[in-house]
PDB file of C-alpha atoms in Angstrom:
ATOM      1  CA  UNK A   1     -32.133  65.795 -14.499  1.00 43.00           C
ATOM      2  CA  UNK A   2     -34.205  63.174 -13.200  1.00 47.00           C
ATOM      3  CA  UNK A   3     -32.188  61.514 -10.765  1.00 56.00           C
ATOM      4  CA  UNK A   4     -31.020  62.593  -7.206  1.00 56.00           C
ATOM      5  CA  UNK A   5     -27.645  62.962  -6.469  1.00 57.00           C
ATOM      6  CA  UNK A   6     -25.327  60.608  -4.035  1.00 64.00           C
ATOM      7  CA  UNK A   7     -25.838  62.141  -0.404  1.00 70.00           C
ATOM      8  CA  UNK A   8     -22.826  60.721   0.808  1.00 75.00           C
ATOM      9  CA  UNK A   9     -21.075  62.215  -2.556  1.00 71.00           C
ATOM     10  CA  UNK A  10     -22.573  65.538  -2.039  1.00 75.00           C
ATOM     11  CA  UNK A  11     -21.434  65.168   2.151  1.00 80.00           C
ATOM     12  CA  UNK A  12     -17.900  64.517   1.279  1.00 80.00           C
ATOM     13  CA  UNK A  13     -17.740  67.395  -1.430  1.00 77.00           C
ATOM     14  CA  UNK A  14     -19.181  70.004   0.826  1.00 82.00           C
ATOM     15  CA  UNK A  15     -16.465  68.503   3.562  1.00 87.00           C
ATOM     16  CA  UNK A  16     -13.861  68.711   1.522  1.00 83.00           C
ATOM     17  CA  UNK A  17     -14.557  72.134   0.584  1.00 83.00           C
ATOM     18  CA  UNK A  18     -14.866  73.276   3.843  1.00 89.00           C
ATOM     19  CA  UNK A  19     -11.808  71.466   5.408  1.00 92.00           C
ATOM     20  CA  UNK A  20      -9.791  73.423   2.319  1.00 89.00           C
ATOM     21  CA  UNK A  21     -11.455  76.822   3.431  1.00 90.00           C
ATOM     22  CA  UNK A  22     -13.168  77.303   0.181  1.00 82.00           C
ATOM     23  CA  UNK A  23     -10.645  77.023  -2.137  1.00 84.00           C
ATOM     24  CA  UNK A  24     -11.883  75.280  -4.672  1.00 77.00           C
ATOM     25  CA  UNK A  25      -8.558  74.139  -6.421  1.00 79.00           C
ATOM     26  CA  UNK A  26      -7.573  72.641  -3.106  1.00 84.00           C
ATOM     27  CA  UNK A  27     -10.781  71.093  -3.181  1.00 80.00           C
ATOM     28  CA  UNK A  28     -10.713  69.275  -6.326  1.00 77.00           C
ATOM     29  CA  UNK A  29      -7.103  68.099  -5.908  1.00 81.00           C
ATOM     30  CA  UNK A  30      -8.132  66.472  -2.758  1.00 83.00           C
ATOM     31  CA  UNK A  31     -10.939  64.692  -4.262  1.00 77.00           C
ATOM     32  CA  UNK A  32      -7.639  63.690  -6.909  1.00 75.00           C
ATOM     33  CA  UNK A  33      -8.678  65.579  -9.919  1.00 66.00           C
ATOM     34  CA  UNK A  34      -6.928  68.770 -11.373  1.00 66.00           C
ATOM     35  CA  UNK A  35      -9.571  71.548 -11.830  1.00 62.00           C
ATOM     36  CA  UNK A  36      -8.129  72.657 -14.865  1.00 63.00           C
ATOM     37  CA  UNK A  37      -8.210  69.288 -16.204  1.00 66.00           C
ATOM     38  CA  UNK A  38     -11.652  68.259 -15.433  1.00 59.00           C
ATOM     39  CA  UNK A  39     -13.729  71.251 -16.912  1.00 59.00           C
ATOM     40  CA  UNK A  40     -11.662  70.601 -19.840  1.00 64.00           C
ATOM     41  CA  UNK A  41     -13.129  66.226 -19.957  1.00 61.00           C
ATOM     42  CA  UNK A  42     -16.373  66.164 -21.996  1.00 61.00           C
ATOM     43  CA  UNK A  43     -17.844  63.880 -19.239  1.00 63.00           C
ATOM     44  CA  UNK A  44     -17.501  66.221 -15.736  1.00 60.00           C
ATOM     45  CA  UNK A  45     -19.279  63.017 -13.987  1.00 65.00           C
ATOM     46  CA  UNK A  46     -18.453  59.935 -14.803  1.00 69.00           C
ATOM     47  CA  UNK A  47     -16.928  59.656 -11.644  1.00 71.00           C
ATOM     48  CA  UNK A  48     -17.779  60.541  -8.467  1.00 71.00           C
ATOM     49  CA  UNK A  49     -14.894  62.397  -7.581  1.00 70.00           C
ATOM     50  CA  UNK A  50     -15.452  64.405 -11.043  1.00 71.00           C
ATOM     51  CA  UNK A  51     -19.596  64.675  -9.929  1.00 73.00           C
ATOM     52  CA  UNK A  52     -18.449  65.701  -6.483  1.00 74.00           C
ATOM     53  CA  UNK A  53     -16.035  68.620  -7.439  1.00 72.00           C
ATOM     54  CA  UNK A  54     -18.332  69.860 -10.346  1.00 72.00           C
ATOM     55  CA  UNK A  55     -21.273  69.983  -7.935  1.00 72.00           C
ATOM     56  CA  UNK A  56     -19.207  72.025  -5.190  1.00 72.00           C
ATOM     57  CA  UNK A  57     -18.158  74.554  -8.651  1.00 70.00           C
ATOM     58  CA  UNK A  58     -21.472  74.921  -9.757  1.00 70.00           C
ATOM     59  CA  UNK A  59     -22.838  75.292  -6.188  1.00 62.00           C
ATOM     60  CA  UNK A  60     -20.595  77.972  -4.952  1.00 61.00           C
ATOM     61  CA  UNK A  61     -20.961  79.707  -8.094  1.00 58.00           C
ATOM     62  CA  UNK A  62     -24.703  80.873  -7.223  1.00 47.00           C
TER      63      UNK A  62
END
């Protein structure tokens, strides 16, 4: 994992976390993506909405 992430991805994930009080499946539909749908997509971040929620997941997970 070579490269380094978007900031301004990573700022509006961690905003739109927070402005949905941590729920996470708030958080990825306003960032437009189901959650259930996009763990289930081979490619979690192709997009930056998909690389956005997926980092906020796997960030809140640890």
């Amino acid at each position: 994992m070579g490269n380094k992430p978007d900031h301004d991805i990573l700022r509006w994930a961690l905003t739109t976390y927070c402005q949905n009080n941590g729920d996470i499946v708030a958080t990825f539909a306003a960032m437009g993506d189901d959650p259930a749908e996009a763990l289930k997509k081979p490619l979690m971040c192709d997009t930056p909405e998909k690389f956005a929620a997926n980092y906020v997941l796997g960030y809140m997970k640890y």
